[in-house]
PDB file of C-alpha atoms and ligand atoms in Angstrom:
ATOM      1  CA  UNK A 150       0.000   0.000   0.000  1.00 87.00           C
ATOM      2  CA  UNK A 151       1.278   3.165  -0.709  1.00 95.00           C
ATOM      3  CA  UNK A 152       1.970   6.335   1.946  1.00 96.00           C
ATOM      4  CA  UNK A 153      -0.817   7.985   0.581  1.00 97.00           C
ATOM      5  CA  UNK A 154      -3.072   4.942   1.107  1.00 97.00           C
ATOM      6  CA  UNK A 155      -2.020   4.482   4.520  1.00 97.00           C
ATOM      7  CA  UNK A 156      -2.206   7.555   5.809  1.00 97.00           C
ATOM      8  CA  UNK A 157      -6.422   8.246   4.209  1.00 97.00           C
ATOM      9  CA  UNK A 158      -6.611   4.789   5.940  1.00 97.00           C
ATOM     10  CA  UNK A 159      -5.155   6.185   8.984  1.00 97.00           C
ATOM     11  CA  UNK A 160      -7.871   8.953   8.552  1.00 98.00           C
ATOM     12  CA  UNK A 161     -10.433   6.794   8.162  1.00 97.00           C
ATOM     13  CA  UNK A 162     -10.202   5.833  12.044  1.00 97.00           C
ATOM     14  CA  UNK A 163      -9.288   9.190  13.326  1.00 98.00           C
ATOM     15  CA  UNK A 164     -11.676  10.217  16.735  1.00 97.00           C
ATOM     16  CA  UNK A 165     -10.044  13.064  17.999  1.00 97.00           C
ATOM     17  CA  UNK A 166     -13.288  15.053  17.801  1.00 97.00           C
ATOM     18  CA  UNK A 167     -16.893  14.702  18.405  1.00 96.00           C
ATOM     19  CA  UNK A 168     -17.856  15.040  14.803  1.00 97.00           C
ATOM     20  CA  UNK A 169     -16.030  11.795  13.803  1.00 97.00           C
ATOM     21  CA  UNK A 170     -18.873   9.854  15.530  1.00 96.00           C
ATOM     22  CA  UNK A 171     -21.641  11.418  13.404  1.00 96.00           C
ATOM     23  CA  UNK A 172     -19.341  11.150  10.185  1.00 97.00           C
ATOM     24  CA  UNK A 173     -21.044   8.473   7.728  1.00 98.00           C
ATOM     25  CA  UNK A 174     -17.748   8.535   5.976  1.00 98.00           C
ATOM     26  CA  UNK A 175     -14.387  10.273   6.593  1.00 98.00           C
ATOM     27  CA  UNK A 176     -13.213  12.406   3.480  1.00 98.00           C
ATOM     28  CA  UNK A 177      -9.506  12.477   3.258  1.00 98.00           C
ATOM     29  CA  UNK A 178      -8.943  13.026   0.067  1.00 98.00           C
ATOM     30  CA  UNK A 179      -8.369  11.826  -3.474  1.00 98.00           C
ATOM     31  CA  UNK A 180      -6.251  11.937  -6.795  1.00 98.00           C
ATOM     32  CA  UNK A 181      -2.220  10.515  -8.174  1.00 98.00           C
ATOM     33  CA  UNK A 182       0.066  10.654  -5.277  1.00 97.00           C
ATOM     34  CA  UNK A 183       2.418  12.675  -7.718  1.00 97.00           C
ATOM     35  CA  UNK A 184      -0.522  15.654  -8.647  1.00 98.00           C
ATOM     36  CA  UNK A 185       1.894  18.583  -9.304  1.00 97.00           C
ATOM     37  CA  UNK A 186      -1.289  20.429  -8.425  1.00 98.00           C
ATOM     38  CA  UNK A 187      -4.001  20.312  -5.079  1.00 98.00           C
ATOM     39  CA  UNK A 188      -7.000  22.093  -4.813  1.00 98.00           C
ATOM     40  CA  UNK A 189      -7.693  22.231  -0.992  1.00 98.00           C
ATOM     41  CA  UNK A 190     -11.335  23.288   0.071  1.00 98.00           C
ATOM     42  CA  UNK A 191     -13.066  23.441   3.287  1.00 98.00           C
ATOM     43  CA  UNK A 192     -14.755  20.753   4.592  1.00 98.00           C
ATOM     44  CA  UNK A 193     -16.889  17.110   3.601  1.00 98.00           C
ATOM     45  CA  UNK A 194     -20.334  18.607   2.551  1.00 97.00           C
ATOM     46  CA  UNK A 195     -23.424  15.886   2.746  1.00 97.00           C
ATOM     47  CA  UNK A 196     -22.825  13.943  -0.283  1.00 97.00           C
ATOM     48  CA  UNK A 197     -19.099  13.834   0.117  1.00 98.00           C
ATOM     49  CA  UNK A 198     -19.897  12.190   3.440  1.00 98.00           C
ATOM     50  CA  UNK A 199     -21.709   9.573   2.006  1.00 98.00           C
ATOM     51  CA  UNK A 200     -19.240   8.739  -0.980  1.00 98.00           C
ATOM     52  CA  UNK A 201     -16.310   9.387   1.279  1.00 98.00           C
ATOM     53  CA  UNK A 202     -15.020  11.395  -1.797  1.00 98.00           C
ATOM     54  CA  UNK A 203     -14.062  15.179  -1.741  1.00 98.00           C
ATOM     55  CA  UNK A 204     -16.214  17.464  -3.796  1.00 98.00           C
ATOM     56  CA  UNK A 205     -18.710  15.004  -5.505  1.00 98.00           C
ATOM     57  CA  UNK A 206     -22.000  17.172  -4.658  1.00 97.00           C
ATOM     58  CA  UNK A 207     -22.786  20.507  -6.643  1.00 97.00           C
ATOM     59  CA  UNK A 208     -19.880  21.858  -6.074  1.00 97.00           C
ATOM     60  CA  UNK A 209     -17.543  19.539  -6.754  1.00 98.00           C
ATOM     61  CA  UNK A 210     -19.487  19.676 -10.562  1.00 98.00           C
ATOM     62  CA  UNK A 211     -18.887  23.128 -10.404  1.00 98.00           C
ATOM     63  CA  UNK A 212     -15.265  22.608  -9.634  1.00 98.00           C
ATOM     64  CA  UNK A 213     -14.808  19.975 -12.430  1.00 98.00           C
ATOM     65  CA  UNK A 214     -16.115  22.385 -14.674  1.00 98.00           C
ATOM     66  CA  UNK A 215     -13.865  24.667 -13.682  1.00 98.00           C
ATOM     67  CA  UNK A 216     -11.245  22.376 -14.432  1.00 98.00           C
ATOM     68  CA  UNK A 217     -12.380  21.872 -17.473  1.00 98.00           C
ATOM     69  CA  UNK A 218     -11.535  25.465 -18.715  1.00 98.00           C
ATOM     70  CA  UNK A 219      -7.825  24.295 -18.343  1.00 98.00           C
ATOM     71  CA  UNK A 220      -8.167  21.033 -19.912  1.00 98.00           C
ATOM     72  CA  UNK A 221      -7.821  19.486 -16.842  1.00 98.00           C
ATOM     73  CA  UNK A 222      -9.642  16.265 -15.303  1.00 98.00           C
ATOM     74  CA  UNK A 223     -10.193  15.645 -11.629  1.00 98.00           C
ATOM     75  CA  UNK A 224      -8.402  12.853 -11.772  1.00 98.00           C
ATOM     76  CA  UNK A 225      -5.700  14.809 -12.922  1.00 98.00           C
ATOM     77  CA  UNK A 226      -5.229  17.320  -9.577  1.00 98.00           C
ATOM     78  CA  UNK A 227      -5.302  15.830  -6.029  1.00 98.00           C
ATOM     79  CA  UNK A 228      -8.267  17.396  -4.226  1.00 98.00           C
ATOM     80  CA  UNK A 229      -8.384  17.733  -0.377  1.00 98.00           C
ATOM     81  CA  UNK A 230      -9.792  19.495   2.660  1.00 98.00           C
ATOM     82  CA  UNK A 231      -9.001  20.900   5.935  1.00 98.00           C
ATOM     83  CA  UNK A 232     -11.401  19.092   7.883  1.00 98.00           C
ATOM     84  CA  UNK A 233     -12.104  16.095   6.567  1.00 98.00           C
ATOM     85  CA  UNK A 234     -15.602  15.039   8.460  1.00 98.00           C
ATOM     86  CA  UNK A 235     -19.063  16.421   7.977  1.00 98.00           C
ATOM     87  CA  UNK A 236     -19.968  19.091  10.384  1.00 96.00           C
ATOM     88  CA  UNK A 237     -22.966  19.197  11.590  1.00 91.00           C
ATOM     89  CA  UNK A 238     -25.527  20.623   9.162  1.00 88.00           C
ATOM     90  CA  UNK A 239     -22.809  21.930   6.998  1.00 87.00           C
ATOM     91  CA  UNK A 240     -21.614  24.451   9.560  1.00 95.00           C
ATOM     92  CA  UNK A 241     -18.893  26.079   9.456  1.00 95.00           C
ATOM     93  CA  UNK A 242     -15.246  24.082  10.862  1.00 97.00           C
ATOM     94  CA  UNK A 243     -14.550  25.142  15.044  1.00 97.00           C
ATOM     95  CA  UNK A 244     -11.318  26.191  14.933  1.00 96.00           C
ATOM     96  CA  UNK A 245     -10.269  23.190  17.595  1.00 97.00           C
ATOM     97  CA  UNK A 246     -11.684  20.821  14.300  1.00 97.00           C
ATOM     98  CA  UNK A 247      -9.511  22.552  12.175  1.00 97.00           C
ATOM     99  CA  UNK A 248      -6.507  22.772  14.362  1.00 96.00           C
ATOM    100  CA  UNK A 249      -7.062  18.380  15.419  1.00 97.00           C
ATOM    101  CA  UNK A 250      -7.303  18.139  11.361  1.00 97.00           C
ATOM    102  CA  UNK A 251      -4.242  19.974  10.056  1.00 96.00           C
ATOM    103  CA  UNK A 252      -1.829  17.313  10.620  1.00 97.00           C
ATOM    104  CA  UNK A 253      -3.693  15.165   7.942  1.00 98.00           C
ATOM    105  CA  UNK A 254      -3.708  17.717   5.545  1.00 98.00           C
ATOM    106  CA  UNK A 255       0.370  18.538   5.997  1.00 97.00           C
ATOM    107  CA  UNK A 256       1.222  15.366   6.201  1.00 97.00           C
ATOM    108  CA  UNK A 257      -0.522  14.505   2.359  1.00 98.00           C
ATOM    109  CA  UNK A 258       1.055  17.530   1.568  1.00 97.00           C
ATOM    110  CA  UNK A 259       4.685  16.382   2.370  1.00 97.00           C
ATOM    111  CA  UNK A 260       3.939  13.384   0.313  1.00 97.00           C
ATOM    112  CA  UNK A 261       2.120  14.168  -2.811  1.00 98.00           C
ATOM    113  CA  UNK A 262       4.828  17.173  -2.753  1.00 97.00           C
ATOM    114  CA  UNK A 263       2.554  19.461  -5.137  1.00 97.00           C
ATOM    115  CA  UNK A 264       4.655  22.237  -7.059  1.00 97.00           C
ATOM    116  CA  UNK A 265       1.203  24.243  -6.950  1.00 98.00           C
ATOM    117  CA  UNK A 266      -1.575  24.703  -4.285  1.00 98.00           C
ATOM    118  CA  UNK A 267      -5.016  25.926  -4.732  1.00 98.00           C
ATOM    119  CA  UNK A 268      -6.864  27.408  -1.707  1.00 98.00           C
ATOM    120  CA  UNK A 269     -10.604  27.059  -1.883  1.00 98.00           C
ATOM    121  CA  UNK A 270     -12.263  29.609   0.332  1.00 97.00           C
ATOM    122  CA  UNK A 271     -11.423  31.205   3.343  1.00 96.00           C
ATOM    123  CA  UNK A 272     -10.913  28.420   5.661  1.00 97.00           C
ATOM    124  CA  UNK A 273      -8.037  26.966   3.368  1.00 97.00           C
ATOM    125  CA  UNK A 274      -6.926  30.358   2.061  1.00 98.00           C
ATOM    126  CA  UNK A 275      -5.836  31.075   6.001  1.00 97.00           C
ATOM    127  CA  UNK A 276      -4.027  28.416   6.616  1.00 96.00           C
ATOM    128  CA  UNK A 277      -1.422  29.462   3.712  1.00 96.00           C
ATOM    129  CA  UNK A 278      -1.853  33.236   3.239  1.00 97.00           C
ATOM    130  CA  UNK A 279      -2.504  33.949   7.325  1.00 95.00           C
ATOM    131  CA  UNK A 280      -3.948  37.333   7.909  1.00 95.00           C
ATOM    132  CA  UNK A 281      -5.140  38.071   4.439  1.00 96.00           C
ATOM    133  CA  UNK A 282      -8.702  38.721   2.964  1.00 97.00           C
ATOM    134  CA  UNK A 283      -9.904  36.262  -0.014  1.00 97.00           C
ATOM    135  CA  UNK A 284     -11.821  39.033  -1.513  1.00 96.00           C
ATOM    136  CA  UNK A 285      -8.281  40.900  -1.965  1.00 97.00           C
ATOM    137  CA  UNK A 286      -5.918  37.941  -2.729  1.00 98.00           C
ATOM    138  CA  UNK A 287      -7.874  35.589  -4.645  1.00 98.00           C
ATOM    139  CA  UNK A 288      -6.471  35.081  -8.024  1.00 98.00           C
ATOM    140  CA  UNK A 289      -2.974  36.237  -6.373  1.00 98.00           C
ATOM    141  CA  UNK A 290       0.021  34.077  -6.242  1.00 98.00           C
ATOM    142  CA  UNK A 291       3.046  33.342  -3.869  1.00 97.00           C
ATOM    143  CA  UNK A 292       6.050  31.596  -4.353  1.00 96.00           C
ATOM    144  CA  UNK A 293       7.750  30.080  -0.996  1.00 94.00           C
ATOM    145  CA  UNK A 294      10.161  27.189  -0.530  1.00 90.00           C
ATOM    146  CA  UNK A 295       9.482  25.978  -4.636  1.00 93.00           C
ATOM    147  CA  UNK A 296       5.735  25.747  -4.214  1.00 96.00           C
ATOM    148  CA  UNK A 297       3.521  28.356  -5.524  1.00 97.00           C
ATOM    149  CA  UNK A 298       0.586  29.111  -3.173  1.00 98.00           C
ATOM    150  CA  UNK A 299      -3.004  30.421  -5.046  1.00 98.00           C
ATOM    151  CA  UNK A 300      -6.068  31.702  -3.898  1.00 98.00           C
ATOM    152  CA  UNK A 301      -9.672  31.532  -5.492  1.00 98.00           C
ATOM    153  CA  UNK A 302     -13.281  31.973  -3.922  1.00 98.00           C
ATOM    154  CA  UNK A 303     -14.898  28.911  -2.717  1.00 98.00           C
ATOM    155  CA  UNK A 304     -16.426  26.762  -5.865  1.00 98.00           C
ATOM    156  CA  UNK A 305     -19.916  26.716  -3.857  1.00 97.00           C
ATOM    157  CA  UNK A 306     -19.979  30.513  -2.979  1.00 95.00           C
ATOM    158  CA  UNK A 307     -19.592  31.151  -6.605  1.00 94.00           C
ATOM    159  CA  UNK A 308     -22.149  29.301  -7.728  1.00 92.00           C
ATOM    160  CA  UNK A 309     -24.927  30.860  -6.144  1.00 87.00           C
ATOM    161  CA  UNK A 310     -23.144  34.339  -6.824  1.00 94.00           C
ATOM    162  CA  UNK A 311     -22.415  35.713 -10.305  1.00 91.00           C
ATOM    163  CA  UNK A 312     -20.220  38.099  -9.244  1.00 93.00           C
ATOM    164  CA  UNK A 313     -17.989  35.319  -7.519  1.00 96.00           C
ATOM    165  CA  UNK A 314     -18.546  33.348 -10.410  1.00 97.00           C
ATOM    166  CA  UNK A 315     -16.715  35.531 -12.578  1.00 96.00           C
ATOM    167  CA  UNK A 316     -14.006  36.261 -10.267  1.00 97.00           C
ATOM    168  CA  UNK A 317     -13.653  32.728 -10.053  1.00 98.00           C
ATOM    169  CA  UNK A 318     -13.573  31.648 -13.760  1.00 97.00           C
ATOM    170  CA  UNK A 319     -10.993  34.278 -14.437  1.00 98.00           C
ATOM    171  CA  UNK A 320      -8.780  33.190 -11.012  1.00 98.00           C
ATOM    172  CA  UNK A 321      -8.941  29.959 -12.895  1.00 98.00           C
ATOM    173  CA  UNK A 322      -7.893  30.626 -16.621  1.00 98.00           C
ATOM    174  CA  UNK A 323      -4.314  32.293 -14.355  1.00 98.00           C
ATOM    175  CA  UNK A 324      -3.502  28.519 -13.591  1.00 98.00           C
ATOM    176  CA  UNK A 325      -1.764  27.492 -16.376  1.00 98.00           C
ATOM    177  CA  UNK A 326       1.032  29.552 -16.909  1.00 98.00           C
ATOM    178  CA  UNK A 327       1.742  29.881 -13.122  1.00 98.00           C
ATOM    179  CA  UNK A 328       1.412  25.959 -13.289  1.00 97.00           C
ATOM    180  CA  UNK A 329       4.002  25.868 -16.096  1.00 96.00           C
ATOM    181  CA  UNK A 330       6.229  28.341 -14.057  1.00 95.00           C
ATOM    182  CA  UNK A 331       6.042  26.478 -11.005  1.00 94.00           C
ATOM    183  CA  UNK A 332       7.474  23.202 -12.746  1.00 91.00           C
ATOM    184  CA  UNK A 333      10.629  25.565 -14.111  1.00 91.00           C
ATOM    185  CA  UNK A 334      11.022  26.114 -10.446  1.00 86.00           C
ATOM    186  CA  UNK A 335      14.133  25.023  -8.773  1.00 74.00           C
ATOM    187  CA  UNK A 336      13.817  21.579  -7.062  1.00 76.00           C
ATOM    188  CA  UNK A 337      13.541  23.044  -3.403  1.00 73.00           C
ATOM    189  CA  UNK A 338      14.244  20.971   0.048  1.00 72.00           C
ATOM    190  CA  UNK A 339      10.843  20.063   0.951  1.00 72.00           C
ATOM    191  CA  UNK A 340      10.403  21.666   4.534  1.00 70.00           C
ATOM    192  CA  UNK A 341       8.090  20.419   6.557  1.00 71.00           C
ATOM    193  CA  UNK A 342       4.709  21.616   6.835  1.00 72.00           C
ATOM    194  CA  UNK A 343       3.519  23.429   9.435  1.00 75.00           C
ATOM    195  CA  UNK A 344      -0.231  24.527   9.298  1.00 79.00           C
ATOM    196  CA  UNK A 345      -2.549  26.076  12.159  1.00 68.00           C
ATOM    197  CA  UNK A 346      -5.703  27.792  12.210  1.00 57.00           C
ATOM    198  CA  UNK A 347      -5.358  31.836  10.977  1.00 51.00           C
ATOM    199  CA  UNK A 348      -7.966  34.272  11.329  1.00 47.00           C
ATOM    200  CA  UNK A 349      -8.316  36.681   8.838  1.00 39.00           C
TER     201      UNK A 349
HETATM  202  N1  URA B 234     -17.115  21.806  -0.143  1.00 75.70           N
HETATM  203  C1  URA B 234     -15.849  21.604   0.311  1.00 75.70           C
HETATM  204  O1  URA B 234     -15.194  22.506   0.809  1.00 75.70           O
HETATM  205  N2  URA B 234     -15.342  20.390   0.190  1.00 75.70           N
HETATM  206  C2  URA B 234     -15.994  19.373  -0.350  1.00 75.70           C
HETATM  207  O2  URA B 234     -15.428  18.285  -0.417  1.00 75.70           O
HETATM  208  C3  URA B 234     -17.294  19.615  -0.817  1.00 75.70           C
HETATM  209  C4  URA B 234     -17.838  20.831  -0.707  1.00 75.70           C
END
Protein backbone atom coordinates (compact mmCIF):
# COMPACT_ATOMS: atom_id res chain seq x y z
CA UNK A 1 0.00 0.00 0.00
CA UNK A 2 1.28 3.16 -0.71
CA UNK A 3 1.97 6.34 1.95
CA UNK A 4 -0.82 7.98 0.58
CA UNK A 5 -3.07 4.94 1.11
CA UNK A 6 -2.02 4.48 4.52
CA UNK A 7 -2.21 7.56 5.81
CA UNK A 8 -6.42 8.25 4.21
CA UNK A 9 -6.61 4.79 5.94
CA UNK A 10 -5.16 6.18 8.98
CA UNK A 11 -7.87 8.95 8.55
CA UNK A 12 -10.43 6.79 8.16
CA UNK A 13 -10.20 5.83 12.04
CA UNK A 14 -9.29 9.19 13.33
CA UNK A 15 -11.68 10.22 16.73
CA UNK A 16 -10.04 13.06 18.00
CA UNK A 17 -13.29 15.05 17.80
CA UNK A 18 -16.89 14.70 18.40
CA UNK A 19 -17.86 15.04 14.80
CA UNK A 20 -16.03 11.80 13.80
CA UNK A 21 -18.87 9.85 15.53
CA UNK A 22 -21.64 11.42 13.40
CA UNK A 23 -19.34 11.15 10.19
CA UNK A 24 -21.04 8.47 7.73
CA UNK A 25 -17.75 8.53 5.98
CA UNK A 26 -14.39 10.27 6.59
CA UNK A 27 -13.21 12.41 3.48
CA UNK A 28 -9.51 12.48 3.26
CA UNK A 29 -8.94 13.03 0.07
CA UNK A 30 -8.37 11.83 -3.47
CA UNK A 31 -6.25 11.94 -6.79
CA UNK A 32 -2.22 10.51 -8.17
CA UNK A 33 0.07 10.65 -5.28
CA UNK A 34 2.42 12.67 -7.72
CA UNK A 35 -0.52 15.65 -8.65
CA UNK A 36 1.89 18.58 -9.30
CA UNK A 37 -1.29 20.43 -8.43
CA UNK A 38 -4.00 20.31 -5.08
CA UNK A 39 -7.00 22.09 -4.81
CA UNK A 40 -7.69 22.23 -0.99
CA UNK A 41 -11.34 23.29 0.07
CA UNK A 42 -13.07 23.44 3.29
CA UNK A 43 -14.76 20.75 4.59
CA UNK A 44 -16.89 17.11 3.60
CA UNK A 45 -20.33 18.61 2.55
CA UNK A 46 -23.42 15.89 2.75
CA UNK A 47 -22.83 13.94 -0.28
CA UNK A 48 -19.10 13.83 0.12
CA UNK A 49 -19.90 12.19 3.44
CA UNK A 50 -21.71 9.57 2.01
CA UNK A 51 -19.24 8.74 -0.98
CA UNK A 52 -16.31 9.39 1.28
CA UNK A 53 -15.02 11.39 -1.80
CA UNK A 54 -14.06 15.18 -1.74
CA UNK A 55 -16.21 17.46 -3.80
CA UNK A 56 -18.71 15.00 -5.50
CA UNK A 57 -22.00 17.17 -4.66
CA UNK A 58 -22.79 20.51 -6.64
CA UNK A 59 -19.88 21.86 -6.07
CA UNK A 60 -17.54 19.54 -6.75
CA UNK A 61 -19.49 19.68 -10.56
CA UNK A 62 -18.89 23.13 -10.40
CA UNK A 63 -15.26 22.61 -9.63
CA UNK A 64 -14.81 19.97 -12.43
CA UNK A 65 -16.11 22.39 -14.67
CA UNK A 66 -13.86 24.67 -13.68
CA UNK A 67 -11.25 22.38 -14.43
CA UNK A 68 -12.38 21.87 -17.47
CA UNK A 69 -11.53 25.46 -18.71
CA UNK A 70 -7.83 24.29 -18.34
CA UNK A 71 -8.17 21.03 -19.91
CA UNK A 72 -7.82 19.49 -16.84
CA UNK A 73 -9.64 16.27 -15.30
CA UNK A 74 -10.19 15.64 -11.63
CA UNK A 75 -8.40 12.85 -11.77
CA UNK A 76 -5.70 14.81 -12.92
CA UNK A 77 -5.23 17.32 -9.58
CA UNK A 78 -5.30 15.83 -6.03
CA UNK A 79 -8.27 17.40 -4.23
CA UNK A 80 -8.38 17.73 -0.38
CA UNK A 81 -9.79 19.50 2.66
CA UNK A 82 -9.00 20.90 5.93
CA UNK A 83 -11.40 19.09 7.88
CA UNK A 84 -12.10 16.09 6.57
CA UNK A 85 -15.60 15.04 8.46
CA UNK A 86 -19.06 16.42 7.98
CA UNK A 87 -19.97 19.09 10.38
CA UNK A 88 -22.97 19.20 11.59
CA UNK A 89 -25.53 20.62 9.16
CA UNK A 90 -22.81 21.93 7.00
CA UNK A 91 -21.61 24.45 9.56
CA UNK A 92 -18.89 26.08 9.46
CA UNK A 93 -15.25 24.08 10.86
CA UNK A 94 -14.55 25.14 15.04
CA UNK A 95 -11.32 26.19 14.93
CA UNK A 96 -10.27 23.19 17.59
CA UNK A 97 -11.68 20.82 14.30
CA UNK A 98 -9.51 22.55 12.17
CA UNK A 99 -6.51 22.77 14.36
CA UNK A 100 -7.06 18.38 15.42
CA UNK A 101 -7.30 18.14 11.36
CA UNK A 102 -4.24 19.97 10.06
CA UNK A 103 -1.83 17.31 10.62
CA UNK A 104 -3.69 15.17 7.94
CA UNK A 105 -3.71 17.72 5.54
CA UNK A 106 0.37 18.54 6.00
CA UNK A 107 1.22 15.37 6.20
CA UNK A 108 -0.52 14.50 2.36
CA UNK A 109 1.06 17.53 1.57
CA UNK A 110 4.68 16.38 2.37
CA UNK A 111 3.94 13.38 0.31
CA UNK A 112 2.12 14.17 -2.81
CA UNK A 113 4.83 17.17 -2.75
CA UNK A 114 2.55 19.46 -5.14
CA UNK A 115 4.66 22.24 -7.06
CA UNK A 116 1.20 24.24 -6.95
CA UNK A 117 -1.57 24.70 -4.29
CA UNK A 118 -5.02 25.93 -4.73
CA UNK A 119 -6.86 27.41 -1.71
CA UNK A 120 -10.60 27.06 -1.88
CA UNK A 121 -12.26 29.61 0.33
CA UNK A 122 -11.42 31.20 3.34
CA UNK A 123 -10.91 28.42 5.66
CA UNK A 124 -8.04 26.97 3.37
CA UNK A 125 -6.93 30.36 2.06
CA UNK A 126 -5.84 31.08 6.00
CA UNK A 127 -4.03 28.42 6.62
CA UNK A 128 -1.42 29.46 3.71
CA UNK A 129 -1.85 33.24 3.24
CA UNK A 130 -2.50 33.95 7.32
CA UNK A 131 -3.95 37.33 7.91
CA UNK A 132 -5.14 38.07 4.44
CA UNK A 133 -8.70 38.72 2.96
CA UNK A 134 -9.90 36.26 -0.01
CA UNK A 135 -11.82 39.03 -1.51
CA UNK A 136 -8.28 40.90 -1.97
CA UNK A 137 -5.92 37.94 -2.73
CA UNK A 138 -7.87 35.59 -4.64
CA UNK A 139 -6.47 35.08 -8.02
CA UNK A 140 -2.97 36.24 -6.37
CA UNK A 141 0.02 34.08 -6.24
CA UNK A 142 3.05 33.34 -3.87
CA UNK A 143 6.05 31.60 -4.35
CA UNK A 144 7.75 30.08 -1.00
CA UNK A 145 10.16 27.19 -0.53
CA UNK A 146 9.48 25.98 -4.64
CA UNK A 147 5.73 25.75 -4.21
CA UNK A 148 3.52 28.36 -5.52
CA UNK A 149 0.59 29.11 -3.17
CA UNK A 150 -3.00 30.42 -5.05
CA UNK A 151 -6.07 31.70 -3.90
CA UNK A 152 -9.67 31.53 -5.49
CA UNK A 153 -13.28 31.97 -3.92
CA UNK A 154 -14.90 28.91 -2.72
CA UNK A 155 -16.43 26.76 -5.86
CA UNK A 156 -19.92 26.72 -3.86
CA UNK A 157 -19.98 30.51 -2.98
CA UNK A 158 -19.59 31.15 -6.61
CA UNK A 159 -22.15 29.30 -7.73
CA UNK A 160 -24.93 30.86 -6.14
CA UNK A 161 -23.14 34.34 -6.82
CA UNK A 162 -22.41 35.71 -10.31
CA UNK A 163 -20.22 38.10 -9.24
CA UNK A 164 -17.99 35.32 -7.52
CA UNK A 165 -18.55 33.35 -10.41
CA UNK A 166 -16.72 35.53 -12.58
CA UNK A 167 -14.01 36.26 -10.27
CA UNK A 168 -13.65 32.73 -10.05
CA UNK A 169 -13.57 31.65 -13.76
CA UNK A 170 -10.99 34.28 -14.44
CA UNK A 171 -8.78 33.19 -11.01
CA UNK A 172 -8.94 29.96 -12.90
CA UNK A 173 -7.89 30.63 -16.62
CA UNK A 174 -4.31 32.29 -14.36
CA UNK A 175 -3.50 28.52 -13.59
CA UNK A 176 -1.76 27.49 -16.38
CA UNK A 177 1.03 29.55 -16.91
CA UNK A 178 1.74 29.88 -13.12
CA UNK A 179 1.41 25.96 -13.29
CA UNK A 180 4.00 25.87 -16.10
CA UNK A 181 6.23 28.34 -14.06
CA UNK A 182 6.04 26.48 -11.01
CA UNK A 183 7.47 23.20 -12.75
CA UNK A 184 10.63 25.57 -14.11
CA UNK A 185 11.02 26.11 -10.45
CA UNK A 186 14.13 25.02 -8.77
CA UNK A 187 13.82 21.58 -7.06
CA UNK A 188 13.54 23.04 -3.40
CA UNK A 189 14.24 20.97 0.05
CA UNK A 190 10.84 20.06 0.95
CA UNK A 191 10.40 21.67 4.53
CA UNK A 192 8.09 20.42 6.56
CA UNK A 193 4.71 21.62 6.84
CA UNK A 194 3.52 23.43 9.44
CA UNK A 195 -0.23 24.53 9.30
CA UNK A 196 -2.55 26.08 12.16
CA UNK A 197 -5.70 27.79 12.21
CA UNK A 198 -5.36 31.84 10.98
CA UNK A 199 -7.97 34.27 11.33
CA UNK A 200 -8.32 36.68 8.84
N1 LIG B 1 -17.12 21.81 -0.14
C1 LIG B 1 -15.85 21.60 0.31
O1 LIG B 1 -15.19 22.51 0.81
N2 LIG B 1 -15.34 20.39 0.19
C2 LIG B 1 -15.99 19.37 -0.35
O2 LIG B 1 -15.43 18.28 -0.42
C3 LIG B 1 -17.29 19.62 -0.82
C4 LIG B 1 -17.84 20.83 -0.71
Amino acid sequence: MSALSELNEEVGHCQRCEIAKYRTKAVPGEGPEDAEIMFIGEAPGWHEDQQGRPFVGPAGQYLEQLLAFIDLKREQVYIANVIKCRPAANRDPLPAEIQNCCQWLERQIEIIRPKMIVTLGRYSMAMFFPGKSISKIHGTAQKRDGVIYYAMYHPAAALHQQSLRQAIEADMLKIPALLAEAKNMAEVEPQPQQLSMFED
